[in-house]
Coordinates of C-alpha atoms in Angstrom, one line a residue:
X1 CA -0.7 -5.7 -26.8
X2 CA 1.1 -4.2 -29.6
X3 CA 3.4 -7.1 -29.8
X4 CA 3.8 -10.6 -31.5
X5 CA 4.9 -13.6 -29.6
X6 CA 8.0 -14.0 -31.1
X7 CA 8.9 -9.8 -31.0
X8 CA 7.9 -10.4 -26.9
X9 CA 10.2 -13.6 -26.9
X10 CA 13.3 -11.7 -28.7
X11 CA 13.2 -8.1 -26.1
X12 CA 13.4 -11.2 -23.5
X13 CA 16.1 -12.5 -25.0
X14 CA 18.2 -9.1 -25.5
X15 CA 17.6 -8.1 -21.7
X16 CA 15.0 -5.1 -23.0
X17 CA 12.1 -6.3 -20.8
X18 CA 11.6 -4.9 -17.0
X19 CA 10.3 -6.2 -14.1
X20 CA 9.0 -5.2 -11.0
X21 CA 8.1 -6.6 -7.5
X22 CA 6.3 -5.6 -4.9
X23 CA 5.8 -7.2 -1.6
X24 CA 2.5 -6.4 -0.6
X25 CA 0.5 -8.0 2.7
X26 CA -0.3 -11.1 1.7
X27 CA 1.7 -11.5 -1.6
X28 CA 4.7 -10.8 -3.5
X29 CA 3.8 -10.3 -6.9
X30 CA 6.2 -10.2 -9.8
X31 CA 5.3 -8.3 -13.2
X32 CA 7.4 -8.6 -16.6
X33 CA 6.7 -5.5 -19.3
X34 CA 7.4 -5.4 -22.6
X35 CA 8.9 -2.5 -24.5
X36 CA 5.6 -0.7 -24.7
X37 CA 4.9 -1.2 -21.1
X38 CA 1.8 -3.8 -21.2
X39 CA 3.0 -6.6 -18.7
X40 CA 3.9 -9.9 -20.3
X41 CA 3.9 -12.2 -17.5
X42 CA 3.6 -12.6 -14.0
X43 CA 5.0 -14.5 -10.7
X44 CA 3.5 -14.5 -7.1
X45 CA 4.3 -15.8 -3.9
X46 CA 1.7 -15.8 -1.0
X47 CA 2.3 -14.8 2.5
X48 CA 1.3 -13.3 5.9
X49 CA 2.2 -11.4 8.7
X50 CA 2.5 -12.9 11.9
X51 CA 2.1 -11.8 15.6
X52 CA 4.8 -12.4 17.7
X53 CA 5.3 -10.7 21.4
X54 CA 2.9 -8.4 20.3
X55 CA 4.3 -7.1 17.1
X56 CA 2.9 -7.4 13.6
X57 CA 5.9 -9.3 11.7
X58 CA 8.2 -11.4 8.4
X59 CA 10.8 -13.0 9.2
X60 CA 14.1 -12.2 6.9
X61 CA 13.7 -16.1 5.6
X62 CA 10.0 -15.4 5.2
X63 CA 11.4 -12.0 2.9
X64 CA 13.7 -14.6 0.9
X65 CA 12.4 -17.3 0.8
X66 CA 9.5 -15.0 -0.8
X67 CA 11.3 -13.0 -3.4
X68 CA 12.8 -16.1 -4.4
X69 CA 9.5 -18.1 -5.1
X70 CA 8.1 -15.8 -6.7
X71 CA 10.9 -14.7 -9.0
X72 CA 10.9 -18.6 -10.1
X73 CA 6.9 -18.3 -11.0
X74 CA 7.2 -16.0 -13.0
X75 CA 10.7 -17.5 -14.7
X76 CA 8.3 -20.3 -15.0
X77 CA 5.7 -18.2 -16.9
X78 CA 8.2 -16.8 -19.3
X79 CA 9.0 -20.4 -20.1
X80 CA 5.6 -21.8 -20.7
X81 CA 4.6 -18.7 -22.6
X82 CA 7.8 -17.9 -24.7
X83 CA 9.8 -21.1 -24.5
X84 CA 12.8 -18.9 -23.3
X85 CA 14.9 -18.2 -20.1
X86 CA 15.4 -15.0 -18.1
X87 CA 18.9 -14.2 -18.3
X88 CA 18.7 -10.3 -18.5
X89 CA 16.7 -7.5 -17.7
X90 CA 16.2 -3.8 -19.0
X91 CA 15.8 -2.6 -15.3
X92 CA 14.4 -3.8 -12.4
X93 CA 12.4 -1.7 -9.5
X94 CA 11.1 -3.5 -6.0
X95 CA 8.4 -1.8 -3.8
X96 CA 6.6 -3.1 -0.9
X97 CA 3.9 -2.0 1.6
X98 CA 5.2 1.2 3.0
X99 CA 6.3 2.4 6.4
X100 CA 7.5 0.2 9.3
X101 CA 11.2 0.0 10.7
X102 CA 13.7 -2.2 10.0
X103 CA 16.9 -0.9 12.2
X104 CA 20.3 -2.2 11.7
X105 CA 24.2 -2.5 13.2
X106 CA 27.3 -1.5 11.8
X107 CA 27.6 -5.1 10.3
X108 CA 24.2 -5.2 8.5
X109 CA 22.5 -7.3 11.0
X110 CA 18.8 -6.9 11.8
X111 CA 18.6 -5.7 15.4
X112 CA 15.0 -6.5 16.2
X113 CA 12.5 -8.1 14.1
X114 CA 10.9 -5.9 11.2
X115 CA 8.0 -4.1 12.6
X116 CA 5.3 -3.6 9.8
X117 CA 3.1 -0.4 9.2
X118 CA -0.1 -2.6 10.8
X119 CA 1.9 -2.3 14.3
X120 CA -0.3 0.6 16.5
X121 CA 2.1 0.9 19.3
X122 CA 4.0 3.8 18.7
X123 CA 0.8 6.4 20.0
X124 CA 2.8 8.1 22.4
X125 CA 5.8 8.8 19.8
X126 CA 3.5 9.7 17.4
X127 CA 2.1 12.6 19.2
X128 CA 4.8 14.0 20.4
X129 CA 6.5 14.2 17.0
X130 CA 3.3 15.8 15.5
X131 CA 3.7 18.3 18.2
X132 CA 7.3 19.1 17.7
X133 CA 7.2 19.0 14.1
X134 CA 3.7 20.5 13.8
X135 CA 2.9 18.3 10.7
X136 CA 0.9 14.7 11.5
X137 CA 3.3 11.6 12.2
X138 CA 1.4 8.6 11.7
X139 CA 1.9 5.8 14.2
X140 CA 2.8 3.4 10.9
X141 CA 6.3 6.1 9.7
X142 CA 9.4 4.8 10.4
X143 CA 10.7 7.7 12.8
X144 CA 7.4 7.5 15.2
X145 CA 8.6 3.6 15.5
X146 CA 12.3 4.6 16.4
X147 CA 11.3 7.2 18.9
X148 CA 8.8 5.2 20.4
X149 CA 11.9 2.6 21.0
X150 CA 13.6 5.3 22.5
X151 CA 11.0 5.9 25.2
X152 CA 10.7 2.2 25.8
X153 CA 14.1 2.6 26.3
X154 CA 14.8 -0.1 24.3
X155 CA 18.5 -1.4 24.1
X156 CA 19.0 -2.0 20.6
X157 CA 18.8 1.9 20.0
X158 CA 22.5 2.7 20.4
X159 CA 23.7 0.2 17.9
X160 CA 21.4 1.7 15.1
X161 CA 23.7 2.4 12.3
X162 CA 20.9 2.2 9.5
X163 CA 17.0 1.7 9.1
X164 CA 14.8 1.9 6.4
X165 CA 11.3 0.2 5.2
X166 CA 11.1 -3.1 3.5
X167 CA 11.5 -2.2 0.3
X168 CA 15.1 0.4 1.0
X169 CA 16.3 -2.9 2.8
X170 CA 15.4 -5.6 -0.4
X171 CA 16.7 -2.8 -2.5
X172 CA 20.2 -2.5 -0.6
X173 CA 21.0 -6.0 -0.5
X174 CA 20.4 -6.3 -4.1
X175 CA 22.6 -3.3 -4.8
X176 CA 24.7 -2.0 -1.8
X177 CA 22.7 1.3 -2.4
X178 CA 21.2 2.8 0.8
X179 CA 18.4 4.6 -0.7
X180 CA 14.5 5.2 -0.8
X181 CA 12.0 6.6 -4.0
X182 CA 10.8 10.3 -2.5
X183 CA 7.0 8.4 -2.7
X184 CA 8.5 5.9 0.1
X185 CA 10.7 8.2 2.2
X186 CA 7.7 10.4 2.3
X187 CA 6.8 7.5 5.0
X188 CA 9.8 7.6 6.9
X189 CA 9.8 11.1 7.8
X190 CA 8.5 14.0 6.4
X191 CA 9.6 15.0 3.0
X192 CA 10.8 19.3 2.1
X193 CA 9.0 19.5 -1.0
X194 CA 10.6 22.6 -2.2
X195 CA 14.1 20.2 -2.0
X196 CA 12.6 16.6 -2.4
X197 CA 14.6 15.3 0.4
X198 CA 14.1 14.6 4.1
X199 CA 12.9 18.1 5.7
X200 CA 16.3 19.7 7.6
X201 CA 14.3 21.2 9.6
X202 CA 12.6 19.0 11.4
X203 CA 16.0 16.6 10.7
X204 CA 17.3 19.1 13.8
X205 CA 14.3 19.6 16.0
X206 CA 14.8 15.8 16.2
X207 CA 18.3 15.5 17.5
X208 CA 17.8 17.9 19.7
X209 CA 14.5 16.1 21.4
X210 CA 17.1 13.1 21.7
X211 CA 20.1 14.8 22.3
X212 CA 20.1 14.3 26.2
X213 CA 20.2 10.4 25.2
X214 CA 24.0 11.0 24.1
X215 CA 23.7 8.7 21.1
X216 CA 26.5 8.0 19.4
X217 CA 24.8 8.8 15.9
X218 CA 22.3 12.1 14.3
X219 CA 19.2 11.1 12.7
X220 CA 21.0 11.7 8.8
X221 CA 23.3 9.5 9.5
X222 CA 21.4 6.2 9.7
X223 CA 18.7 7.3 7.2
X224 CA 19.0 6.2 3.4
X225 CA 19.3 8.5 0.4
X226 CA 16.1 10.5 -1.3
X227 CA 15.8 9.8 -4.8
X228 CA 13.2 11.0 -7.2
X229 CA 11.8 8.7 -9.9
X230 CA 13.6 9.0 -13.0
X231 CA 16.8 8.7 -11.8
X232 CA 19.6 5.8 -11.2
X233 CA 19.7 4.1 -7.8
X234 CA 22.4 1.6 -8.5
X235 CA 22.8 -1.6 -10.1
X236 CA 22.0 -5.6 -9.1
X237 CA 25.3 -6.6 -7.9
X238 CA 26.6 -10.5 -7.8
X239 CA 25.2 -11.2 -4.6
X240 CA 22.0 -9.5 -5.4
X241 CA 22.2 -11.4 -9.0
X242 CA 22.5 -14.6 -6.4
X243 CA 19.9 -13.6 -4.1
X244 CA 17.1 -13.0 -6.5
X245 CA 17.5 -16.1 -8.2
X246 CA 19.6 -18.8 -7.1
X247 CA 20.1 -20.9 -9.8
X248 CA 22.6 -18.2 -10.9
X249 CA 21.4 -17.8 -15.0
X250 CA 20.2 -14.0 -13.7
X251 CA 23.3 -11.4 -15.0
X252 CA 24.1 -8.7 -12.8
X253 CA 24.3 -5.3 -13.6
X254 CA 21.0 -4.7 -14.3
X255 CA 20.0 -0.8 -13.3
X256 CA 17.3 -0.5 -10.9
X257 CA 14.8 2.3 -10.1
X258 CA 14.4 4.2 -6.8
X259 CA 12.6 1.8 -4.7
X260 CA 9.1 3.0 -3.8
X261 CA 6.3 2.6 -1.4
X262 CA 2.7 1.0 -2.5
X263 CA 1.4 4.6 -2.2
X264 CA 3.6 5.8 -5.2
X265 CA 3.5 2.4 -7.1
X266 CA -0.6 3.0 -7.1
X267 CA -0.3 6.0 -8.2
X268 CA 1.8 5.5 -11.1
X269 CA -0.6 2.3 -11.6
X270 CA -3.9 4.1 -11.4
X271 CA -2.3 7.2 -13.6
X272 CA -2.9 9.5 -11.1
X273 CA 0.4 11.4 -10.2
X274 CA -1.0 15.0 -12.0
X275 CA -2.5 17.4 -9.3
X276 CA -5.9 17.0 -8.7
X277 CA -6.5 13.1 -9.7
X278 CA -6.7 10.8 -6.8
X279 CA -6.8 6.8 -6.2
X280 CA -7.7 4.6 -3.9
X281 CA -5.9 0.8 -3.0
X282 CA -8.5 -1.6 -1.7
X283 CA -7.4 -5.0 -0.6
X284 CA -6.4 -6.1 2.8
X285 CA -5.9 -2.4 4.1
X286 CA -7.5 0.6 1.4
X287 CA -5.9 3.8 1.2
X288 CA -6.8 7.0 -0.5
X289 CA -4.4 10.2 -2.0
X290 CA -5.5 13.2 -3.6
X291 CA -2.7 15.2 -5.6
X292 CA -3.0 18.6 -4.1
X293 CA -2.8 22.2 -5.3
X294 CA -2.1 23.8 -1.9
X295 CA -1.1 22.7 1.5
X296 CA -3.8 22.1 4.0
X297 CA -5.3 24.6 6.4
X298 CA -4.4 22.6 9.4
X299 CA -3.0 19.2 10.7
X300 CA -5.1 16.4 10.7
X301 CA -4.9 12.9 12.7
X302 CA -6.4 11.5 10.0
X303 CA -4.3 12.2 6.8
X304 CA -1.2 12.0 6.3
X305 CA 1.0 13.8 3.7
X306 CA 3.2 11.7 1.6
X307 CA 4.7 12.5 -1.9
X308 CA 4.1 11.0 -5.0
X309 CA 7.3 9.4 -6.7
X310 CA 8.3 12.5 -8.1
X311 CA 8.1 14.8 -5.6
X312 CA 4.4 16.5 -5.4
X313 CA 2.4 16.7 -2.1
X314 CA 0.1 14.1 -1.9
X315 CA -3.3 13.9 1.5
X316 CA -3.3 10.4 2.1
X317 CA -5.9 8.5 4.3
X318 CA -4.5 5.2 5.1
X319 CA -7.2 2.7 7.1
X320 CA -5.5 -0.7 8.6
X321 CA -8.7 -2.8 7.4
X322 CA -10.7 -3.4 4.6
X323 CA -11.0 -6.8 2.8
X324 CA -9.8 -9.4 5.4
X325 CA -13.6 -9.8 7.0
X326 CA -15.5 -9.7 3.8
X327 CA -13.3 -12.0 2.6
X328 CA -13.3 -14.4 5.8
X329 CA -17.6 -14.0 5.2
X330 CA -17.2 -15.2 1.7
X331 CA -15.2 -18.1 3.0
X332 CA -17.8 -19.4 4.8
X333 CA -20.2 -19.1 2.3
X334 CA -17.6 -21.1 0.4
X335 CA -17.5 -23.6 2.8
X336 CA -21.2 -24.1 3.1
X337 CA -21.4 -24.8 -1.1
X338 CA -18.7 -27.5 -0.7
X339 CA -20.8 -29.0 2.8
X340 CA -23.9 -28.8 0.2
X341 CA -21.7 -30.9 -2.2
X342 CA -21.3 -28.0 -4.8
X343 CA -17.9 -27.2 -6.6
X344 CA -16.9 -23.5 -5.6
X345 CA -14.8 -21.3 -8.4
X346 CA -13.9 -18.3 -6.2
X347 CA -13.9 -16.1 -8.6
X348 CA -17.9 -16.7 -9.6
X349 CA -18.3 -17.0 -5.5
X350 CA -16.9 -13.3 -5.2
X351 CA -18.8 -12.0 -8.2
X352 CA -22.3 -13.5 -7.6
X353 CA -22.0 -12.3 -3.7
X354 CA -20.9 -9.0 -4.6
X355 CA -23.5 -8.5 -7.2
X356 CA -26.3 -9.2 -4.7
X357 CA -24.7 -6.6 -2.6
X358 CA -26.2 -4.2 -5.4
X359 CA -29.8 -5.6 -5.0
X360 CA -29.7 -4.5 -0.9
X361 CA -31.4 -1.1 0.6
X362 CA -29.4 1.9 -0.5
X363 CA -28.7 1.9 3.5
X364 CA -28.0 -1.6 4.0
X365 CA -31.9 -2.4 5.4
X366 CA -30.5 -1.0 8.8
X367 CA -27.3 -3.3 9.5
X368 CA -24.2 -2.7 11.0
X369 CA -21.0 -4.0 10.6
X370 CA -17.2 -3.2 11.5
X371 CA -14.4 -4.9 9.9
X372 CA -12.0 -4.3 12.4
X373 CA -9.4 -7.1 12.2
X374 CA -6.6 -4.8 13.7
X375 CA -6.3 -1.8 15.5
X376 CA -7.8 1.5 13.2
X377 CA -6.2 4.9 13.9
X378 CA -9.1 7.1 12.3
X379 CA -11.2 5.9 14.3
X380 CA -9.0 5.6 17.3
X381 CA -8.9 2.1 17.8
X382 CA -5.9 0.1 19.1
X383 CA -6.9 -3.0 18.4
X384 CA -10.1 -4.5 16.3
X385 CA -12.6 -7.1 16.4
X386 CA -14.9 -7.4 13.5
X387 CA -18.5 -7.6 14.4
X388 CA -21.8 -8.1 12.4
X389 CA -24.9 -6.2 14.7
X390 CA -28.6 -5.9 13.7
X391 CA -31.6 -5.4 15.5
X392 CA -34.8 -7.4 15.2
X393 CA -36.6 -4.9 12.9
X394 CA -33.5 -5.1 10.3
X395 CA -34.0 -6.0 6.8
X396 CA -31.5 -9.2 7.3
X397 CA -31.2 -10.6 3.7
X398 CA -28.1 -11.6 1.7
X399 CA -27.9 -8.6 -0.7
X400 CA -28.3 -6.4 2.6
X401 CA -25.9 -8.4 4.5
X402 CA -23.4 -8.2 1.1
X403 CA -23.9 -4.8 0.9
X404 CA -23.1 -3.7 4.7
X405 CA -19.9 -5.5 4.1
X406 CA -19.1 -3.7 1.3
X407 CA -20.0 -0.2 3.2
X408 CA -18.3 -1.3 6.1
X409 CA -15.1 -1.9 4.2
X410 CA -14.8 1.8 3.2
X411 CA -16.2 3.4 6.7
X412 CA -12.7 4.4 8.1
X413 CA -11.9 5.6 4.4
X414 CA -14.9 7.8 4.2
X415 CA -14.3 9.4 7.7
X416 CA -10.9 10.9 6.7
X417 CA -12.3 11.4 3.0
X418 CA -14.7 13.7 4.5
X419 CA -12.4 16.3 6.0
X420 CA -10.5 16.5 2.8
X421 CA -13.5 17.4 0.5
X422 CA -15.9 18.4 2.8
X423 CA -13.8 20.8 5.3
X424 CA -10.9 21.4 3.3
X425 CA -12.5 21.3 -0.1
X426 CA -9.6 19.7 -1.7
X427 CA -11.2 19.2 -5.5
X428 CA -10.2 15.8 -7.1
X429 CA -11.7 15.6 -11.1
X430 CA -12.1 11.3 -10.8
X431 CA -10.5 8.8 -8.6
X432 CA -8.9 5.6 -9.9
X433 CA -9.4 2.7 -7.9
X434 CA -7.4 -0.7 -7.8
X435 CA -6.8 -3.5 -5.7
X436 CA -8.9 -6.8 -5.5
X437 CA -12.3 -5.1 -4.4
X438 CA -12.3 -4.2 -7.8
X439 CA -11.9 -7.2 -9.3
X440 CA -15.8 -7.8 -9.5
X441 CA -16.9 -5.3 -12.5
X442 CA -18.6 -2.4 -11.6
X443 CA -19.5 -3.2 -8.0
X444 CA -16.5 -2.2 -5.6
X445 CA -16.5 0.9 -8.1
X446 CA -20.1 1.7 -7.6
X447 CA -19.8 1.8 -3.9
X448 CA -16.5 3.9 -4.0
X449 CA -18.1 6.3 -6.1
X450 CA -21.4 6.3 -3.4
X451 CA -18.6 7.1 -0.7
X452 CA -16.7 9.5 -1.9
X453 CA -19.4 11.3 -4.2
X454 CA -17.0 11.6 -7.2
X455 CA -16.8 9.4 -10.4
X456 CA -14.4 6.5 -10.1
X457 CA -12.9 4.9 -13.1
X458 CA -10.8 1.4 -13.3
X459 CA -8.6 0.5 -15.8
X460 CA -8.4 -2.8 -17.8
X461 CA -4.6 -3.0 -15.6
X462 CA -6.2 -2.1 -12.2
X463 CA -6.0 -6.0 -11.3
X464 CA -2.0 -6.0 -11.7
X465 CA -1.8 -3.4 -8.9
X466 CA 1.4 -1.9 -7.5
X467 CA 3.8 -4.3 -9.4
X468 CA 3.3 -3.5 -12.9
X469 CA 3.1 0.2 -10.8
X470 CA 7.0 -0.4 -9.7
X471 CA 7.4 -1.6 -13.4
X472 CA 6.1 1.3 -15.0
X473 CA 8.6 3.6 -12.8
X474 CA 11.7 1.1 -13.9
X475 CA 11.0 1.8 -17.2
X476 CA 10.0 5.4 -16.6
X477 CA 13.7 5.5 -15.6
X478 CA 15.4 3.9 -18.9
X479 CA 12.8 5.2 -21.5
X480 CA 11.9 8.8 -20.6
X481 CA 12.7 11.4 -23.0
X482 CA 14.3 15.1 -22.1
X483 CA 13.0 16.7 -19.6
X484 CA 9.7 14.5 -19.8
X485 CA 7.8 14.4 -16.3
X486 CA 6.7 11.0 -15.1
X487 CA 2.8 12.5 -15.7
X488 CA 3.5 12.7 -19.6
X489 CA 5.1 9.6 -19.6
X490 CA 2.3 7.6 -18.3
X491 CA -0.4 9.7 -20.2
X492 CA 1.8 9.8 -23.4
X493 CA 3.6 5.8 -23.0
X494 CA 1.4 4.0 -20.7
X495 CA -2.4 5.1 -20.7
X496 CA -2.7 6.2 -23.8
X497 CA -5.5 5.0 -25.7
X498 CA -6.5 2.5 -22.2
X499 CA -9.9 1.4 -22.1
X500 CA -11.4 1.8 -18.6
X501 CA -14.7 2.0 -17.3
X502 CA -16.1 5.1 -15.3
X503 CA -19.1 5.1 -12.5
X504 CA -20.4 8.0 -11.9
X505 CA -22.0 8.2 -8.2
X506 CA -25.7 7.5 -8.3
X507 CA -27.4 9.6 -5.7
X508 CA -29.4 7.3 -4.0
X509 CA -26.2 5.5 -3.1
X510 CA -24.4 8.4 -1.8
X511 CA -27.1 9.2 0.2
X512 CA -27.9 5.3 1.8
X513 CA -23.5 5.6 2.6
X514 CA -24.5 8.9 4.4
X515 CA -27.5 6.9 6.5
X516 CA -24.9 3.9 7.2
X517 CA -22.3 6.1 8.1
X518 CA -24.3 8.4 10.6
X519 CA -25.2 4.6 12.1
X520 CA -21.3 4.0 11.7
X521 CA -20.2 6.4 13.6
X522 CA -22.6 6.1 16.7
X523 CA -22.3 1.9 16.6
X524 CA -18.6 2.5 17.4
X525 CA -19.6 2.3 21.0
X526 CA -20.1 -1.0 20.4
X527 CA -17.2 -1.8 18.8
X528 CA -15.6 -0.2 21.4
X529 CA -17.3 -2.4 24.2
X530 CA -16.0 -5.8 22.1
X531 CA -12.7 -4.6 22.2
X532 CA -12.6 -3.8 26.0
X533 CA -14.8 -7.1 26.7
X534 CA -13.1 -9.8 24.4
X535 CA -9.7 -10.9 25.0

């Protein structure tokens, strides 16, 4: 960091700092940069989704209650680091995980509980908007979940006046502003990228595939604004001031950026918003994007085109699964150290387990695992249950059974990867990845770069993830020069000079995730029969 204590301590003092949040699946995570954009300190708040009647779910007190905790961390940090209060802030940006619906009345109020992008019950909406539209609609967007509540019939649909993701709706109470980052209302519905706003087009073909339903609103209406990073999307009013942090010492009138999706935040995190650089998110669900040159040849089930957060066409393959059953595995492995009276640091747990995985058969010895903890579209599941298989000839050892984990957690990932380089030929020079199964040096990377055959760097700020991402677009907004593109901003302010480290793909990996995945792809049978079987 380019800055002294005391020089951090002062820009806190004057209000120069920025912040930004992001609510991702199981955490809200607050990140303070400096004037040069390195983040300065941190707050987080854990928390998860529930199932209720069916439907993936947070509660609006769960939302508060969140962005409040976690705003006091990292007030708290500041404190114990610089001795100072947070009374003022250069800007402010707030993302969260993308997609989902959140409808409301005239009056503001929330007319059903939020419905998050893990929800898979919007099928039958979803294809019949890719089929009107001619352009994939994901079961996760935001318009396949209010036409799907249209043919349930569901009475709450008449009194829509306003719906928007997670992060539109934290954003609008915090500043009256109805409005959505292009990268996040990408997930909505799809974006015109010759105009960067919500395609008119396909605006149209909607009301008129509803239009018989006499609905006392049109689709614009009740949809929030398209903004492009870079450019003002209000300011934190008094009751925003208030609901952020309730002790009251936080001044309005702070500007805040567009707010954006996790897609975008990653992307300006990972430095890959130029054509032709790509990223991948791996935590508790993963998610790829390529920056493309062209459109694709065809519509595919399996990716999904969102933007980046200012404005270029972006494939995405978004999987619902990927950490939560390795994760669960290394917590019993946890649990067995303590039973053998040892004292278990996590963080050594997770990096000796995942450095075995290195030591196994480039194809896992044979073993098959899925980690299927909820439904996964690419592979057209509705619902998951994860599942270890072997047969008695296996090689069944812990660096195998580490390293089928580790496969398994990019499967779904690598079956959409493969119609974008392989039948498409999209070209992508290197892929950042970031998200915690990076956190262990050098092994998550290795088996990214083994899965998508390309070299896959990670920064030294990979582990701060999509809040110091929503950061780096606040300050994007206050600090860009004339006519400077958020791509020479990050390379030019942000990246410059970063030290990373870069795998290239060894070929005996790529080749073992080839076996595993021809074995992938015929054990889903079996997945198949546990889903049907265990209730």
């Amino acid at each position: 960091m380019g800055f002294t204590t005391e020089e951090v301590k002062k820009q806190i003092e004057e209000g120069r700092a920025v912040l930004g949040i992001e609510f991702g699946s199981t955490r809200i995570k607050a990140v303070l940069v400096a004037e040069d954009n390195t983040p300065i300190a941190s707050g987080a708040h854990d928390w998860e989704n529930r199932l209720e009647n069916g439907i993936w779910t947070y509660s609006l007190d769960d939302i508060w209650n969140g962005l409040q905790d976690c705003y006091s961390d990292l007030v708290k940090d500041v404190k114990n680091q610089y001795g100072t209060e947070l009374t003022k802030l250069g800007a402010i940006g707030f993302s969260a995980m993308m997609h989902g619906y959140m409808a409301f009345d005239e009056k503001g109020e929330l007319l059903v509980p939020f419905r998050t992008w893990r929800n898979t019950i919007t099928g039958q909406a979803s294809e019949k908007l890719t089929e009107v539209f001619n352009y994939h609609i994901p079961q996760r967007w935001s318009i396949a979940h209010l036409y799907q509540a249209i043919l349930n019939g569901e009475e709450h649909v008449p009194s829509v006046r306003y719906f928007t993701t997670l992060a539109g709706y934290v954003h609008w109470k915090l500043t009256g502003e109805r409005t959505l980052g292009v990268g996040e209302a990408s997930g909505m519905f799809p974006i015109d990228i010759a105009t960067g706003d919500f395609n008119e087009k396909m605006i149209a073909q909607f009301d008129e595939l509803v239009a018989d339903k006499n609905f006392p609103w049109k689709l614009k209406d009740i949809m929030p604004k398209v903004q492009t990073a870079g450019e003002n999307a209000g300011t934190l009013s008094a009751e925003g001031a208030k609901l952020l942090d309730p002790t009251g010492k936080l001044q309005a009138g702070i500007p805040l950026c567009p707010p954006e999706g996790d897609a975008g935040t990653g992307m300006a995190a990972t430095n890959s918003v130029a054509k032709r650089t790509g990223n991948v998110s791996a935590g508790t669900s993963v998610f790829g994007m390529v920056v493309l040159e062209n459109e694709l040849k065809k519509v595919y089930d399996a990716i999904d085109l969102v933007t980046t957060p200012d404005g270029s066409l972006v494939a995405m393959v978004h999987c619902n699964n990927c950490t939560s059953d390795l994760n669960a595995w290394v917590g019993i492995f946890k649990e067995f150290a303590e039973s053998m009276g040892m004292k278990v640091d996590m963080g050594e747990l997770f990096g000796t387990l995942y450095r075995k995985a290195l030591e196994g058969d480039d194809d896992c010895g044979g073993l098959l695992a899925y980690n299927y903890f909820s439904g996964e579209h690419i592979t057209g599941f509705e619902e998951g249950r994860p599942l270890f298989v072997r047969t008695p000839s296996d090689k069944f050892n812990l660096a195998n059974f580490m390293r089928v984990h580790l496969f398994t957690s990019l499967g779904a990932l690598k079956t959409g990867f493969d119609i974008l380089l392989k039948e498409e030929g999209v070209r992508v020079d290197e892929i950042l990845g970031h998200g915690g199964l990076f956190k262990t040096k050098g092994v998550g990377q290795r088996i990214l770069a083994a899965a998508m055959n390309a070299p896959v760097s990670v920064m030294e700020t990979a582990g701060e993830g999509g809040a110091w991402g929503i950061a780096l677009l606040a300050s994007y907004m206050i600090h860009k020069g004339d006519n400077e593109s958020l791509a020479e901003f990050l390379n030019k302010k942000v990246f410059d000079g970063q030290k990373g480290s870069k795998e290239e793909p060894h070929k005996e990996d790529v080749e073992g995730f080839d076996k595993f995945m021809v074995r992938y792809t015929k054990g889903l049978a079996i997945e198949r029969a546990a889903v049907d079987s265990l209730r």
